[in-house]
Amino acid sequence: MITSVSIEALAVARGDRPLITGFSLSLSAGEAVALAGRNGAGKTSLLRAIAGLIRPSGGRVVFRTGDDEIEPEDAIARDAHLIGHQDGLKLSRTAWDEVLFQVLWSGGTAASAKAACERLGLRRLLALQVRKLSAGQRRRLALARLAASPRALWLLDEPLAPLDRDQRAVFGELMAEHLAGGGLILAAAHDPLPIEARPVEIGG
């Protein structure tokens, strides 16, 4: 399991335009970091670079288990989970089939999927096709998939946006439990996270 992530002098560009230059950050097990910054500062691009979805133009991201460095591709495939602006759900599946498929693929179990759905108030929605769910319900389904999967590093891009106050509180409990179990959270959010998190400014 990933126990630390070190971002070393990372640079990210969009086309010919630099978004982030020389960005460094360390994150250890049990710690959360909240990325702040104006729209367009590069928060989403930073998360996508850490997740291996875009290639940095400079610097590197180092994943470790204890003192041992892990190959980025292995660390990401085995131990990282990104929640982006799009929930990444297949609209034609039922909510249960979709969350179960993704959780099993990520190394979780049917029991963990069911428990996460219960926590996020999805039990009565699981027989519906994903296309029939509201934006907030789809986000809760994506978060249930996240909570039920045994992935140490949570990369979250505005995870609270479609959630109401009560749902944010529930997800805050899940985040706190994840950290207590040795997880790591790196989140970009305009709204304050419902947990204690170290603030880091992007493009300030």
GROMACS .gro file of C-alpha atoms in nm:
model
  204
    1MET     CA    1   0.000   0.000   0.000
    2ILE     CA    2   0.123   0.352  -0.079
    3THR     CA    3   0.241   0.521   0.239
    4SER     CA    4   0.374   0.845   0.091
    5VAL     CA    5   0.371   1.054  -0.224
    6SER     CA    6   0.637   1.312  -0.311
    7ILE     CA    7   0.580   1.562  -0.590
    8GLU     CA    8   0.917   1.699  -0.694
    9ALA     CA    9   0.947   2.020  -0.899
   10LEU     CA   10   0.652   1.919  -1.114
   11ALA     CA   11   0.569   2.117  -1.425
   12VAL     CA   12   0.245   2.079  -1.620
   13ALA     CA   13   0.154   2.257  -1.943
   14ARG     CA   14  -0.157   2.282  -2.160
   15GLY     CA   15  -0.032   2.302  -2.515
   16ASP     CA   16   0.239   2.568  -2.512
   17ARG     CA   17   0.102   2.739  -2.199
   18PRO     CA   18   0.261   2.648  -1.864
   19LEU     CA   19   0.001   2.581  -1.593
   20ILE     CA   20   0.225   2.468  -1.308
   21THR     CA   21   0.600   2.512  -1.272
   22GLY     CA   22   0.831   2.381  -1.000
   23PHE     CA   23   0.553   2.250  -0.777
   24SER     CA   24   0.662   2.033  -0.484
   25LEU     CA   25   0.454   1.864  -0.216
   26SER     CA   26   0.481   1.568   0.020
   27LEU     CA   27   0.186   1.365   0.145
   28SER     CA   28   0.205   1.086   0.403
   29ALA     CA   29  -0.027   0.814   0.528
   30GLY     CA   30  -0.311   0.955   0.736
   31GLU     CA   31  -0.278   1.304   0.586
   32ALA     CA   32  -0.513   1.514   0.371
   33VAL     CA   33  -0.415   1.812   0.156
   34ALA     CA   34  -0.668   2.061   0.017
   35LEU     CA   35  -0.559   2.226  -0.308
   36ALA     CA   36  -0.685   2.581  -0.346
   37GLY     CA   37  -0.652   2.830  -0.628
   38ARG     CA   38  -0.843   3.027  -0.889
   39ASN     CA   39  -1.018   2.856  -1.179
   40GLY     CA   40  -0.764   2.761  -1.442
   41ALA     CA   41  -0.472   2.755  -1.198
   42GLY     CA   42  -0.403   2.390  -1.279
   43LYS     CA   43  -0.557   2.198  -0.988
   44THR     CA   44  -0.733   1.948  -1.214
   45SER     CA   45  -0.426   1.909  -1.434
   46LEU     CA   46  -0.212   1.843  -1.127
   47LEU     CA   47  -0.442   1.565  -1.009
   48ARG     CA   48  -0.451   1.413  -1.357
   49ALA     CA   49  -0.071   1.425  -1.377
   50ILE     CA   50  -0.039   1.244  -1.044
   51ALA     CA   51  -0.292   0.986  -1.167
   52GLY     CA   52  -0.082   0.928  -1.479
   53LEU     CA   53  -0.343   1.060  -1.721
   54ILE     CA   54  -0.128   1.343  -1.854
   55ARG     CA   55   0.251   1.359  -1.886
   56PRO     CA   56   0.425   1.631  -1.684
   57SER     CA   57   0.660   1.858  -1.877
   58GLY     CA   58   0.907   1.847  -1.589
   59GLY     CA   59   0.971   1.701  -1.246
   60ARG     CA   60   0.834   1.373  -1.118
   61VAL     CA   61   0.593   1.206  -0.877
   62VAL     CA   62   0.742   0.947  -0.640
   63PHE     CA   63   0.528   0.683  -0.470
   64ARG     CA   64   0.665   0.487  -0.175
   65THR     CA   65   0.573   0.199   0.051
   66GLY     CA   66   0.777   0.259   0.362
   67ASP     CA   67   1.126   0.336   0.233
   68ASP     CA   68   1.077   0.150  -0.096
   69GLU     CA   69   1.001   0.346  -0.412
   70ILE     CA   70   0.727   0.197  -0.631
   71GLU     CA   71   0.709   0.227  -1.008
   72PRO     CA   72   0.447   0.497  -1.081
   73GLU     CA   73   0.248   0.277  -1.319
   74ASP     CA   74   0.222   0.000  -1.058
   75ALA     CA   75   0.137   0.239  -0.775
   76ILE     CA   76  -0.138   0.410  -0.973
   77ALA     CA   77  -0.289   0.089  -1.111
   78ARG     CA   78  -0.294  -0.081  -0.773
   79ASP     CA   79  -0.344   0.191  -0.517
   80ALA     CA   80  -0.483   0.521  -0.655
   81HIS     CA   81  -0.839   0.632  -0.728
   82LEU     CA   82  -0.933   0.956  -0.905
   83ILE     CA   83  -1.274   1.120  -0.878
   84GLY     CA   84  -1.292   1.386  -1.149
   85HIS     CA   85  -1.555   1.630  -1.269
   86GLN     CA   86  -1.714   1.346  -1.466
   87ASP     CA   87  -1.824   1.053  -1.252
   88GLY     CA   88  -1.719   0.790  -1.507
   89LEU     CA   89  -2.037   0.586  -1.479
   90LYS     CA   90  -2.192   0.372  -1.753
   91LEU     CA   91  -2.542   0.514  -1.800
   92SER     CA   92  -2.708   0.197  -1.930
   93ARG     CA   93  -2.623  -0.016  -1.626
   94THR     CA   94  -2.825  -0.026  -1.307
   95ALA     CA   95  -2.669   0.167  -1.024
   96TRP     CA   96  -2.589  -0.156  -0.839
   97ASP     CA   97  -2.437  -0.332  -1.140
   98GLU     CA   98  -2.221  -0.029  -1.209
   99VAL     CA   99  -2.089   0.017  -0.858
  100LEU     CA  100  -2.037  -0.357  -0.808
  101PHE     CA  101  -1.848  -0.398  -1.136
  102GLN     CA  102  -1.614  -0.111  -1.054
  103VAL     CA  103  -1.558  -0.215  -0.693
  104LEU     CA  104  -1.475  -0.575  -0.787
  105TRP     CA  105  -1.242  -0.452  -1.061
  106SER     CA  106  -1.067  -0.231  -0.803
  107GLY     CA  107  -1.015  -0.521  -0.562
  108GLY     CA  108  -1.314  -0.466  -0.334
  109THR     CA  109  -1.601  -0.699  -0.251
  110ALA     CA  110  -1.978  -0.711  -0.289
  111ALA     CA  111  -2.003  -0.664   0.088
  112SER     CA  112  -1.790  -0.349   0.083
  113ALA     CA  113  -1.993  -0.214  -0.212
  114LYS     CA  114  -2.321  -0.276  -0.030
  115ALA     CA  115  -2.195  -0.115   0.290
  116ALA     CA  116  -2.073   0.196   0.107
  117CYS     CA  117  -2.406   0.230  -0.075
  118GLU     CA  118  -2.590   0.206   0.257
  119ARG     CA  119  -2.370   0.474   0.412
  120LEU     CA  120  -2.437   0.709   0.122
  121GLY     CA  121  -2.813   0.654   0.118
  122LEU     CA  122  -2.829   0.473  -0.214
  123ARG     CA  123  -3.014   0.152  -0.121
  124ARG     CA  124  -3.347   0.253  -0.277
  125LEU     CA  125  -3.179   0.370  -0.599
  126LEU     CA  126  -2.970   0.065  -0.682
  127ALA     CA  127  -3.226  -0.096  -0.915
  128LEU     CA  128  -3.247   0.219  -1.132
  129GLN     CA  129  -3.042   0.277  -1.443
  130VAL     CA  130  -2.763   0.526  -1.386
  131ARG     CA  131  -2.913   0.753  -1.654
  132LYS     CA  132  -3.218   0.805  -1.429
  133LEU     CA  133  -3.014   0.935  -1.135
  134SER     CA  134  -2.965   1.302  -1.057
  135ALA     CA  135  -2.621   1.462  -1.058
  136GLY     CA  136  -2.601   1.436  -0.680
  137GLN     CA  137  -2.708   1.071  -0.684
  138ARG     CA  138  -2.450   0.988  -0.948
  139ARG     CA  139  -2.181   1.157  -0.744
  140ARG     CA  140  -2.283   0.955  -0.439
  141LEU     CA  141  -2.260   0.638  -0.650
  142ALA     CA  142  -1.910   0.735  -0.762
  143LEU     CA  143  -1.814   0.806  -0.401
  144ALA     CA  144  -1.955   0.470  -0.290
  145ARG     CA  145  -1.731   0.305  -0.549
  146LEU     CA  146  -1.438   0.502  -0.408
  147ALA     CA  147  -1.513   0.416  -0.044
  148ALA     CA  148  -1.564   0.046  -0.117
  149SER     CA  149  -1.239   0.000  -0.310
  150PRO     CA  150  -0.913  -0.078  -0.125
  151ARG     CA  151  -0.714   0.212  -0.270
  152ALA     CA  152  -0.485   0.413  -0.041
  153LEU     CA  153  -0.452   0.734  -0.246
  154TRP     CA  154  -0.772   0.931  -0.307
  155LEU     CA  155  -0.736   1.204  -0.572
  156LEU     CA  156  -1.050   1.415  -0.555
  157ASP     CA  157  -1.150   1.697  -0.790
  158GLU     CA  158  -1.435   1.901  -0.640
  159PRO     CA  159  -1.590   1.591  -0.481
  160LEU     CA  160  -1.848   1.786  -0.280
  161ALA     CA  161  -1.992   2.000  -0.560
  162PRO     CA  162  -2.331   1.823  -0.618
  163LEU     CA  163  -2.381   1.710  -0.255
  164ASP     CA  164  -2.611   1.865   0.003
  165ARG     CA  165  -2.506   1.939   0.361
  166ASP     CA  166  -2.603   1.600   0.505
  167GLN     CA  167  -2.432   1.409   0.224
  168ARG     CA  168  -2.117   1.616   0.268
  169ALA     CA  169  -2.115   1.522   0.636
  170VAL     CA  170  -2.144   1.153   0.553
  171PHE     CA  171  -1.863   1.173   0.301
  172GLY     CA  172  -1.659   1.360   0.560
  173GLU     CA  173  -1.699   1.062   0.792
  174LEU     CA  174  -1.581   0.828   0.516
  175MET     CA  175  -1.281   1.051   0.447
  176ALA     CA  176  -1.189   1.057   0.816
  177GLU     CA  177  -1.214   0.678   0.837
  178HIS     CA  178  -0.995   0.644   0.528
  179LEU     CA  179  -0.727   0.861   0.684
  180ALA     CA  180  -0.749   0.676   1.015
  181GLY     CA  181  -0.679   0.355   0.826
  182GLY     CA  182  -0.358   0.497   0.676
  183GLY     CA  183  -0.505   0.641   0.358
  184LEU     CA  184  -0.395   0.960   0.182
  185ILE     CA  185  -0.621   1.229   0.034
  186LEU     CA  186  -0.530   1.503  -0.214
  187ALA     CA  187  -0.837   1.709  -0.299
  188ALA     CA  188  -0.904   2.016  -0.511
  189ALA     CA  189  -1.203   2.200  -0.365
  190HIS     CA  190  -1.345   2.550  -0.364
  191ASP     CA  191  -1.557   2.464  -0.060
  192PRO     CA  192  -1.391   2.368   0.271
  193LEU     CA  193  -1.344   1.995   0.311
  194PRO     CA  194  -1.542   1.831   0.596
  195ILE     CA  195  -1.216   1.706   0.751
  196GLU     CA  196  -0.895   1.864   0.875
  197ALA     CA  197  -0.669   1.916   0.575
  198ARG     CA  198  -0.347   2.106   0.507
  199PRO     CA  199  -0.416   2.390   0.263
  200VAL     CA  200  -0.187   2.429  -0.037
  201GLU     CA  201  -0.227   2.711  -0.290
  202ILE     CA  202  -0.186   2.640  -0.661
  203GLY     CA  203  -0.084   2.928  -0.884
  204GLY     CA  204  -0.087   3.174  -0.598
   0.00000   0.00000   0.00000
